[in-house]
Tab-separated table of C-alpha atoms and ligand atoms in Angstrom:
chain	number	residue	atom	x	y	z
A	1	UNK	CA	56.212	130.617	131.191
A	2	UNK	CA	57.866	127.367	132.126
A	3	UNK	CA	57.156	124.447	130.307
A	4	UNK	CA	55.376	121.758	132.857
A	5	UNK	CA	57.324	118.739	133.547
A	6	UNK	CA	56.381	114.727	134.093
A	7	UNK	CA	58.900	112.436	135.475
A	8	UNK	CA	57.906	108.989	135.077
A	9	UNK	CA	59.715	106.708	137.758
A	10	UNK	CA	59.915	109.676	140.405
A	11	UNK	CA	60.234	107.383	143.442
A	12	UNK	CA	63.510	105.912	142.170
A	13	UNK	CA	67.224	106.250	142.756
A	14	UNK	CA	67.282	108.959	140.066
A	15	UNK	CA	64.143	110.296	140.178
A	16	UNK	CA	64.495	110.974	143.578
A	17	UNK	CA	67.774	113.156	142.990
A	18	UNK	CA	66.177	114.500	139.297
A	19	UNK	CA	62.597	115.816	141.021
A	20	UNK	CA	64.472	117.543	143.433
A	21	UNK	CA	66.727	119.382	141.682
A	22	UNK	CA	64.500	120.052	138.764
A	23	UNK	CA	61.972	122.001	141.307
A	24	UNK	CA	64.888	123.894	142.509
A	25	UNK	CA	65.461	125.008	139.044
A	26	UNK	CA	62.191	125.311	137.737
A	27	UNK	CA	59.666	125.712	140.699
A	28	UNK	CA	57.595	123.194	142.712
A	29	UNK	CA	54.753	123.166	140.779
A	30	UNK	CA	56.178	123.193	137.142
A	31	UNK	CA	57.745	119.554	137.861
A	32	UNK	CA	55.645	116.811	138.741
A	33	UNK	CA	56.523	113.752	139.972
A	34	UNK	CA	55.111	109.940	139.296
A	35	UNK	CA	55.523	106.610	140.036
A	36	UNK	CA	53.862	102.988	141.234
A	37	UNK	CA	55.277	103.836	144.481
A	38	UNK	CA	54.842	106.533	147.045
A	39	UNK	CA	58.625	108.681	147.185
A	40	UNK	CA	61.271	107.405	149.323
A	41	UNK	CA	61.960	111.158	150.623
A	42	UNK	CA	59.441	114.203	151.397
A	43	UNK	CA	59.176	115.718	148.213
A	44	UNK	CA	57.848	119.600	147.740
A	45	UNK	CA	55.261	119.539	144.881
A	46	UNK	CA	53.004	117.319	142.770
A	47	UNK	CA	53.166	113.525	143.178
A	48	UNK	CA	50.587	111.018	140.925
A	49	UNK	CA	50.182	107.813	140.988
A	50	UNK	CA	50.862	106.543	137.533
A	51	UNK	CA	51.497	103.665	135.386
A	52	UNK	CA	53.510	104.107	132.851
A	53	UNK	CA	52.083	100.839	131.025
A	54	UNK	CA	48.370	102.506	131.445
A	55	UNK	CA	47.508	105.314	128.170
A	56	UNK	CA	44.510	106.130	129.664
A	57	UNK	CA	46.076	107.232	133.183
A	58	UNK	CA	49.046	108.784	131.541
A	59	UNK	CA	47.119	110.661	128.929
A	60	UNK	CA	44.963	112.076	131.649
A	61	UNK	CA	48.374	113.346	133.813
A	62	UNK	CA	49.451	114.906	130.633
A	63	UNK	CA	46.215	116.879	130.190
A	64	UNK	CA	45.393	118.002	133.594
A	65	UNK	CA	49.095	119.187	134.614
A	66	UNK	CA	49.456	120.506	130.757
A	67	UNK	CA	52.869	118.761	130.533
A	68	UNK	CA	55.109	119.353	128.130
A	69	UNK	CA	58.461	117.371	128.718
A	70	UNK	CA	58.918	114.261	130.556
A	71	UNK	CA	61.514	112.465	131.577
A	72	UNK	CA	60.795	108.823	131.397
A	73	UNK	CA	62.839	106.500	134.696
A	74	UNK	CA	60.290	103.742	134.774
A	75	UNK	CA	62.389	100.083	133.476
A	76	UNK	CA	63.753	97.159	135.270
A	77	UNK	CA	67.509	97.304	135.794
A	78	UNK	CA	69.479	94.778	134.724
A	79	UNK	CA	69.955	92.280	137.723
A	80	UNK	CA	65.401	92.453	138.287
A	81	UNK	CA	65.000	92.410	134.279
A	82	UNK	CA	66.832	89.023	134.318
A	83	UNK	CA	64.401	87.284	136.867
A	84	UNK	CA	61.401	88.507	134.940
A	85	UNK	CA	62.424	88.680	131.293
A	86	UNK	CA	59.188	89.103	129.741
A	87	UNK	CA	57.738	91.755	132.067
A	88	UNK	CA	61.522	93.438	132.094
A	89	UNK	CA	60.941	93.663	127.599
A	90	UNK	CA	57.228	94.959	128.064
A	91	UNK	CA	57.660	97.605	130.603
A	92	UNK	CA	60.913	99.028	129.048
A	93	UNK	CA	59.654	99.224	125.780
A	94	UNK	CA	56.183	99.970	125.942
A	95	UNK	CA	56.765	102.502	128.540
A	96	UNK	CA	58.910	104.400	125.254
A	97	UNK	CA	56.610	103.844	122.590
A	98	UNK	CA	54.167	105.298	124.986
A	99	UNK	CA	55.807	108.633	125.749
A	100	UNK	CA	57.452	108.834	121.660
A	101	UNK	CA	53.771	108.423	121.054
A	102	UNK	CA	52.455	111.673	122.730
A	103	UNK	CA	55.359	113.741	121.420
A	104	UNK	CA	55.099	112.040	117.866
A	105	UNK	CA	51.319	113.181	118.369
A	106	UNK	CA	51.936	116.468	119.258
A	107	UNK	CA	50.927	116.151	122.422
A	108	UNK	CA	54.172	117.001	124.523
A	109	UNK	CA	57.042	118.520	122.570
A	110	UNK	CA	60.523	117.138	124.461
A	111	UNK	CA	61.217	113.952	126.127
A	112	UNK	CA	64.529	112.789	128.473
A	113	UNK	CA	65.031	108.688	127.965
A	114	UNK	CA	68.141	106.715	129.524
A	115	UNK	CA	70.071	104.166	127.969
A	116	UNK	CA	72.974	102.411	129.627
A	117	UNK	CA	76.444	101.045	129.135
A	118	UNK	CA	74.474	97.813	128.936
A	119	UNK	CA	73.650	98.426	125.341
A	120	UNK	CA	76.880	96.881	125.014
A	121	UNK	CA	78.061	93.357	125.563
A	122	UNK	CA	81.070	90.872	125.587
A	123	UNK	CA	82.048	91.793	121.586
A	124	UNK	CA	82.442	95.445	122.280
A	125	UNK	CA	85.781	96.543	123.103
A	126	UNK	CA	85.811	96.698	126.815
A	127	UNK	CA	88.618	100.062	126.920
A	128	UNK	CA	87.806	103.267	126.218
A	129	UNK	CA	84.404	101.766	124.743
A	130	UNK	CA	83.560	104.192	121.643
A	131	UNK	CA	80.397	105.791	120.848
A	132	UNK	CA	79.642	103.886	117.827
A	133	UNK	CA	81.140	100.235	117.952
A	134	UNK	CA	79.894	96.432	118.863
A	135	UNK	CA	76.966	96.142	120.198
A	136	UNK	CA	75.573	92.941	120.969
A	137	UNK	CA	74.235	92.982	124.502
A	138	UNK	CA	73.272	89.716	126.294
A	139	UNK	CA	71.036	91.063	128.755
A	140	UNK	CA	67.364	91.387	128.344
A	141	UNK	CA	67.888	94.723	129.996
A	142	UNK	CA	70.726	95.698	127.677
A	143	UNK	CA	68.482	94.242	124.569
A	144	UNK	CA	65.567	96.713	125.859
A	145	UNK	CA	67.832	99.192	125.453
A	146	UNK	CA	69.620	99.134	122.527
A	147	UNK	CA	66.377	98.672	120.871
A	148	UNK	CA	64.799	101.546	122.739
A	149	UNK	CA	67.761	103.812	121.505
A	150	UNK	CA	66.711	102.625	117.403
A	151	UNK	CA	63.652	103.608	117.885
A	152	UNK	CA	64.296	107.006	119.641
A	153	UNK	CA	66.524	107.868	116.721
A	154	UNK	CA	63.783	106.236	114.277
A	155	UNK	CA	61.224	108.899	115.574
A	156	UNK	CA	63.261	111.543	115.056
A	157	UNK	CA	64.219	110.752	111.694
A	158	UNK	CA	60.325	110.316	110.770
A	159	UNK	CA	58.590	112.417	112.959
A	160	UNK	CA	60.893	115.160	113.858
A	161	UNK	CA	60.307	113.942	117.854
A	162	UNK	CA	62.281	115.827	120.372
A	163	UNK	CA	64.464	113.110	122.206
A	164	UNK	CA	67.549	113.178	124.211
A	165	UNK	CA	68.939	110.364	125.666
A	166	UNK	CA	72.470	109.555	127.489
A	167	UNK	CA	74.019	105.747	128.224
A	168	UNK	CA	74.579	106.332	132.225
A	169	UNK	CA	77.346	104.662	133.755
A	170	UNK	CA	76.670	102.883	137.393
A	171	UNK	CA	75.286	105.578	139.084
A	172	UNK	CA	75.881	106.349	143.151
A	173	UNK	CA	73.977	108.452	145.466
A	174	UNK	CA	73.238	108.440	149.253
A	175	UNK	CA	69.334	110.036	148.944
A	176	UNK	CA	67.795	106.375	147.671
A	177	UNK	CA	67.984	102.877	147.827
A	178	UNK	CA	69.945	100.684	145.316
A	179	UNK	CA	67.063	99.843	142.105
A	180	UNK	CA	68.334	96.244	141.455
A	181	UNK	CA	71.181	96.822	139.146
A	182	UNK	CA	74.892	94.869	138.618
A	183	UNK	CA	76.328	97.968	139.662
A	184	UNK	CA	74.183	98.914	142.779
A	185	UNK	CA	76.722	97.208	144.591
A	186	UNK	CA	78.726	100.232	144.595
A	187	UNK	CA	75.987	102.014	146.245
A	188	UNK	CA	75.207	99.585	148.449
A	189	UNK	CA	78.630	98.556	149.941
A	190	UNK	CA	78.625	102.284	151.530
A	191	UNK	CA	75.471	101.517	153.440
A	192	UNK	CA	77.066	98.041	154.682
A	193	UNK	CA	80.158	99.940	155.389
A	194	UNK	CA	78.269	102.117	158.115
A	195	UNK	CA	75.379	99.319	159.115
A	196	UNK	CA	77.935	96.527	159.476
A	197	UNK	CA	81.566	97.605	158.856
A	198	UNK	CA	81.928	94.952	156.292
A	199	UNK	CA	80.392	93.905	152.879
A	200	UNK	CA	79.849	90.636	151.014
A	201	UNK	CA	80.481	91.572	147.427
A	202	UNK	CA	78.343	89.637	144.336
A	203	UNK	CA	81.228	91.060	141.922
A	204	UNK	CA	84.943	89.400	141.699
A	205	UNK	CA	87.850	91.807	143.490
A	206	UNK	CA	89.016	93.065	140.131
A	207	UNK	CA	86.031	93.385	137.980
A	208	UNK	CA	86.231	97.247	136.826
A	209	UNK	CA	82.818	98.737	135.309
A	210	UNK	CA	82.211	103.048	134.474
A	211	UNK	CA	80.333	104.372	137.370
A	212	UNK	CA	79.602	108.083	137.786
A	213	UNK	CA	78.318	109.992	140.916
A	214	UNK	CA	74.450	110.819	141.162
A	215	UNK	CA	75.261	114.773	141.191
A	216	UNK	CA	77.365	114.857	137.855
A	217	UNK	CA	74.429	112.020	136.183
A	218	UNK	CA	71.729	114.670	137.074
A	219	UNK	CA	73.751	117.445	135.582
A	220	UNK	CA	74.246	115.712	132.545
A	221	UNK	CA	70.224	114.975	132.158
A	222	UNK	CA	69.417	118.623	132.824
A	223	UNK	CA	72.030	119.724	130.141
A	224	UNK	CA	71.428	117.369	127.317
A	225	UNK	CA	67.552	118.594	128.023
A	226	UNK	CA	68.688	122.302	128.244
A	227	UNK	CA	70.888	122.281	124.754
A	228	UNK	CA	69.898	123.577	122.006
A	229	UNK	CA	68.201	121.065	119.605
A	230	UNK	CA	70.789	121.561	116.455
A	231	UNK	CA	73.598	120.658	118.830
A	232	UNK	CA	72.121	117.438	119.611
A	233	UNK	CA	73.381	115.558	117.094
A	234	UNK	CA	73.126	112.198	118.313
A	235	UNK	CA	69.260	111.034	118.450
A	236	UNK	CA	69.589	107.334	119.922
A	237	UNK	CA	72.359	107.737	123.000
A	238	UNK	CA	75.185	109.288	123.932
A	239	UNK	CA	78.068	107.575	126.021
A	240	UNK	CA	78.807	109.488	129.183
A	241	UNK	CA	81.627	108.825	131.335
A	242	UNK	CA	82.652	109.404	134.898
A	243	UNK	CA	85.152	107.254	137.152
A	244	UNK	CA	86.042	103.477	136.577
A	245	UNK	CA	87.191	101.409	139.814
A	246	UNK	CA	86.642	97.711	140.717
A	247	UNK	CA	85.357	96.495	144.333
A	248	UNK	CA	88.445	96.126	145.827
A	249	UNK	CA	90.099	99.990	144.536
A	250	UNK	CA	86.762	101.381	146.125
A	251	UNK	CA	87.183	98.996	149.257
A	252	UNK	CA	90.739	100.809	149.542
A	253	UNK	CA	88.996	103.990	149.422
A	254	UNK	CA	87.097	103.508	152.099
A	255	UNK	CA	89.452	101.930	154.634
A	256	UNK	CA	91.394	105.092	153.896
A	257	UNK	CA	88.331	106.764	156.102
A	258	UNK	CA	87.177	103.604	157.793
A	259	UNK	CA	90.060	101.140	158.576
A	260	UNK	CA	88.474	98.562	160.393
A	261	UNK	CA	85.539	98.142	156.914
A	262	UNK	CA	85.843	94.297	155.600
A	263	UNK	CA	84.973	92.968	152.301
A	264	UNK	CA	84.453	89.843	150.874
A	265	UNK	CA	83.892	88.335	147.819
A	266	UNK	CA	80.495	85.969	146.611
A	267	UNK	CA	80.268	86.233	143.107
A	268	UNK	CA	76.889	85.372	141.586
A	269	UNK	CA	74.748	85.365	138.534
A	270	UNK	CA	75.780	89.258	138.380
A	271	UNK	CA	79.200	88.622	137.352
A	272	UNK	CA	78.514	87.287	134.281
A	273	UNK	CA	76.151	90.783	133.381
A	274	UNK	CA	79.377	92.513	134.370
A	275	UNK	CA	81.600	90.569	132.812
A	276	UNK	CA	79.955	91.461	129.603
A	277	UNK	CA	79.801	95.610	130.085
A	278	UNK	CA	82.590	97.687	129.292
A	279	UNK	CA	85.943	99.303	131.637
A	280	UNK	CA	85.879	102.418	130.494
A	281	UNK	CA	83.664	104.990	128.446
A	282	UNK	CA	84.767	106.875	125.391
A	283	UNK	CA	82.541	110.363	125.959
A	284	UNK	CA	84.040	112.569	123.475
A	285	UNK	CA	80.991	113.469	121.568
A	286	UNK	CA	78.723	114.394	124.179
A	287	UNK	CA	82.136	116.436	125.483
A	288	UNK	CA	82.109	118.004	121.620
A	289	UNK	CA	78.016	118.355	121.354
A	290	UNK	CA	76.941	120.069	124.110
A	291	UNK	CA	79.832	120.539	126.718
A	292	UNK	CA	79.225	117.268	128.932
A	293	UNK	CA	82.308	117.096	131.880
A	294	UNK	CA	82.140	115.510	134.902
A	295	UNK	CA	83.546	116.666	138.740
A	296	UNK	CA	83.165	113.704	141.144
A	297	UNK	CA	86.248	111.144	141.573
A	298	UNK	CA	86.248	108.172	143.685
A	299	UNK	CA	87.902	109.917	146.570
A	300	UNK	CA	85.144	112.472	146.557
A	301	UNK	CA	82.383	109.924	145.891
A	302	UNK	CA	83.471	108.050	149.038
A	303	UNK	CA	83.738	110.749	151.117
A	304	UNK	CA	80.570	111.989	150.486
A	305	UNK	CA	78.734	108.978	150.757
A	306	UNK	CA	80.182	108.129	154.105
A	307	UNK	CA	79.396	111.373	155.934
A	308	UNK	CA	75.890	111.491	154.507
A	309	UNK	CA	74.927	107.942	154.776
A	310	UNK	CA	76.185	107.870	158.785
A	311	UNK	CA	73.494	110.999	159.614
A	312	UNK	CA	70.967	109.449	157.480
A	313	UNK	CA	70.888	105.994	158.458
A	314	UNK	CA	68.733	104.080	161.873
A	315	UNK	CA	71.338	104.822	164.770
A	316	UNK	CA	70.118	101.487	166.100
A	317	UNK	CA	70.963	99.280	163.055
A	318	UNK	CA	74.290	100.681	163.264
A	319	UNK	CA	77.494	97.933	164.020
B	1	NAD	P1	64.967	102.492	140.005
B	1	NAD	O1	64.628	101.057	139.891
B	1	NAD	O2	65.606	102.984	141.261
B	1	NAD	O3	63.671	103.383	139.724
B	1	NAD	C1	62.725	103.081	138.750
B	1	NAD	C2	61.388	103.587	139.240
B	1	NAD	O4	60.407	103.259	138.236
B	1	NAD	C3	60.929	102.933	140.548
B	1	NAD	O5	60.632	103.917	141.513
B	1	NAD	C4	59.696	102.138	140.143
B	1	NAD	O6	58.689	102.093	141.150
B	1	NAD	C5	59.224	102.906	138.924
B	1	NAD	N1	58.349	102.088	138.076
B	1	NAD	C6	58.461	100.775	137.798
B	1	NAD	N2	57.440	100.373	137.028
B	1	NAD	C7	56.682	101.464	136.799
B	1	NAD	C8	55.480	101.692	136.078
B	1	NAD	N3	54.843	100.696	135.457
B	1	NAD	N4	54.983	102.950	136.037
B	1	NAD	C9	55.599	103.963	136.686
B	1	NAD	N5	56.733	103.797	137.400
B	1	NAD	C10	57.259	102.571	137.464
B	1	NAD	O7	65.876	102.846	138.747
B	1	NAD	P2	66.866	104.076	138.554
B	1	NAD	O8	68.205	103.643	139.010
B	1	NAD	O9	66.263	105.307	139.118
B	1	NAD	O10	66.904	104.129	136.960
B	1	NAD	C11	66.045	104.988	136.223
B	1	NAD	C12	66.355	104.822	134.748
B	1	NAD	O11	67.752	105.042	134.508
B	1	NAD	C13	66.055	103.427	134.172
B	1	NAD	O12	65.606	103.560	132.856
B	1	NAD	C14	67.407	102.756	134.170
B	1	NAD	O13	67.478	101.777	133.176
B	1	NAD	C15	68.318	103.928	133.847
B	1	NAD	N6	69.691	103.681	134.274
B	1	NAD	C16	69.998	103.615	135.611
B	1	NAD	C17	71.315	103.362	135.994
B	1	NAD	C18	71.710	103.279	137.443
B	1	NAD	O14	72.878	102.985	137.742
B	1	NAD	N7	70.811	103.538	138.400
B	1	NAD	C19	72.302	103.197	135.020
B	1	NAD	C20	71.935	103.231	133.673
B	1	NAD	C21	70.627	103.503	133.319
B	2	LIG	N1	73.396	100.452	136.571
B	2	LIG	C1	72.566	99.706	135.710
B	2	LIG	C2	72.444	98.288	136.110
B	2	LIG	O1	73.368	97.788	136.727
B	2	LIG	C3	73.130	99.768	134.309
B	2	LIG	O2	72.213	100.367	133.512
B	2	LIG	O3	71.469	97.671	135.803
């Protein structure tokens, strides 16, 4: 029998893509889906209403669906999490101690939590960024979740809980709308691109930050939850790396397929988050632990986003 599956955070960029290829994989009604928000697709299969901040509602999801392994979305991204610093420290953290508290419990036995390159700040070395280095983030986001990844390690160590967790890149995909993030201008500049034919960029030409495509971040979360537990040998994050590019080398891409696209620059308050996150992502343990590669490059991305974006979005809002 399947275990039953929570996500936490369904309605999201990565929830959306996670749900739906979790169902294919496990069946409808083994994964169900939850959030504050109603989906932004038609999803097959269970959807609750649930606050991750509320015990009493999540404890009674976990009993009546007789869950077993959840994978925990809910947080504030960096760019929101700045506006709202307080709220941004109490949901991302007291959405994880609830969740390590039901597996530490007994209560559900495995549990998917994701960190981000923003565990890292201006200190770290910015090339090839190593698993275990500088970290002193200056984001409240980034702050959330470096501490989140101590104390996923911590209950491991002392209670034996069942954690996996990977630091995603910038992460693009057509099915959702960008979640407030420094690097959701990368998703959104391919929506501008077919809306408007030209994008106003918050980020400086040249600033290059990791970014990985939706499909390989969702194969990487199914794998680090599918390996077996005494390969995981890293119990607070591991890096995970995909493609690097700046605005303007993913502006270049697209002209290649769109010619007449325009961008311009506005930097804001968002260049200094990015300004303190790494180039590029040294992955070579989760490559080692449990086989982690990637497939998309920035051609590909681009392509793909284009084509599906142009069906999907309103003919009428088109340029
Ligand atoms: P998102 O903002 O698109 O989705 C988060 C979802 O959580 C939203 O649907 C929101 O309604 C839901 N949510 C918020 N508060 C909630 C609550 N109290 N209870 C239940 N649900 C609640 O974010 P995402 O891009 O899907 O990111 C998911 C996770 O992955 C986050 O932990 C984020 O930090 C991490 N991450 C994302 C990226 C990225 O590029 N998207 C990169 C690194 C890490
Ligand atoms: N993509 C995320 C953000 O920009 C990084 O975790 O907030």
């Amino acid at each position: 029998m399947v275990d039953k599956i929570l996500v936490i955070g369904s309605s999201g960029q990565i929830g959306t893509e996670l749900v739906e290829e979790l169902r294919k994989r496990y069946g409808n009604e083994n994964v169900i889906a939850s959030d504050i928000k109603e989906p932004q697709v038609i999803q097959h299969g269970p959807f609750e209403i649930v606050d991750i901040l509320n015990k009493i509602q999540l404890a009674d999801i976990i009993s009546k669906y007789k869950i077993k392994e959840v994978y925990l979305l809910a947080a504030l991204l960096s760019a929101t999490a700045e506006k709202n610093p307080a709220f941004a420290w109490d949901l991302n953290m007291n959405s994880l101690f609830n969740v390590l508290n039901l597996a530490k419990e007994g209560i559900i036995k495995k549990i998917f939590w994701p960190s981000s390159i923003a565990v890292f700040g201006p200190t770290t070395p910015k090339i090839n960024t190593p698993q275990y280095t500088i970290m002193e983030p200056s984001t409240v986001y980034g702050i959330s979740k470096q501490t989140g990844e101590r104390w996923c390690e911590y209950y491991h160590k002392r209670y034996g809980v069942d954690i996996r967790s990977v630091r995603y890149p910038g992460l693009i995909g057509y099915k959702s709308k960008p979640g407030g993030g420094t690097t959701d201008y990368a998703v959104d500049i391919f929506h501008q691109a077919i809306l408007a034919k030209k994008y106003e960029c918050f980020l400086s030409e040249n600033t290059t930050l990791p970014m990985m495509y939706m499909s390989d971040a969702i194969d990487a979360t199914i794998a680090i939850m599918k390996t077996e537990d005494s390969k995981i040998k890293i119990r607070s994050s591991y890096n995970i790396s995909g493609i690097s590019f700046s605005p303007k080398e993913i502006a270049e891409e697209i002209n290649k397929l769109m010619p007449d696209f325009k961008i311009s620059y506005l930097p804001d308050s968002r260049q200094q988050i990015a300004n303190s996150w790494p180039q590029t992502i040294d992955d070579s343990y989760a490559k080692n632990d449990w086989g982690w590669s990637p497939k998309y490059n920035l051609f590909t991305i681009t392509k793909i986003m284009l084509e599906n974006l142009e069906q999907l979005l309103p003919k009428e809002n088109k340029y």
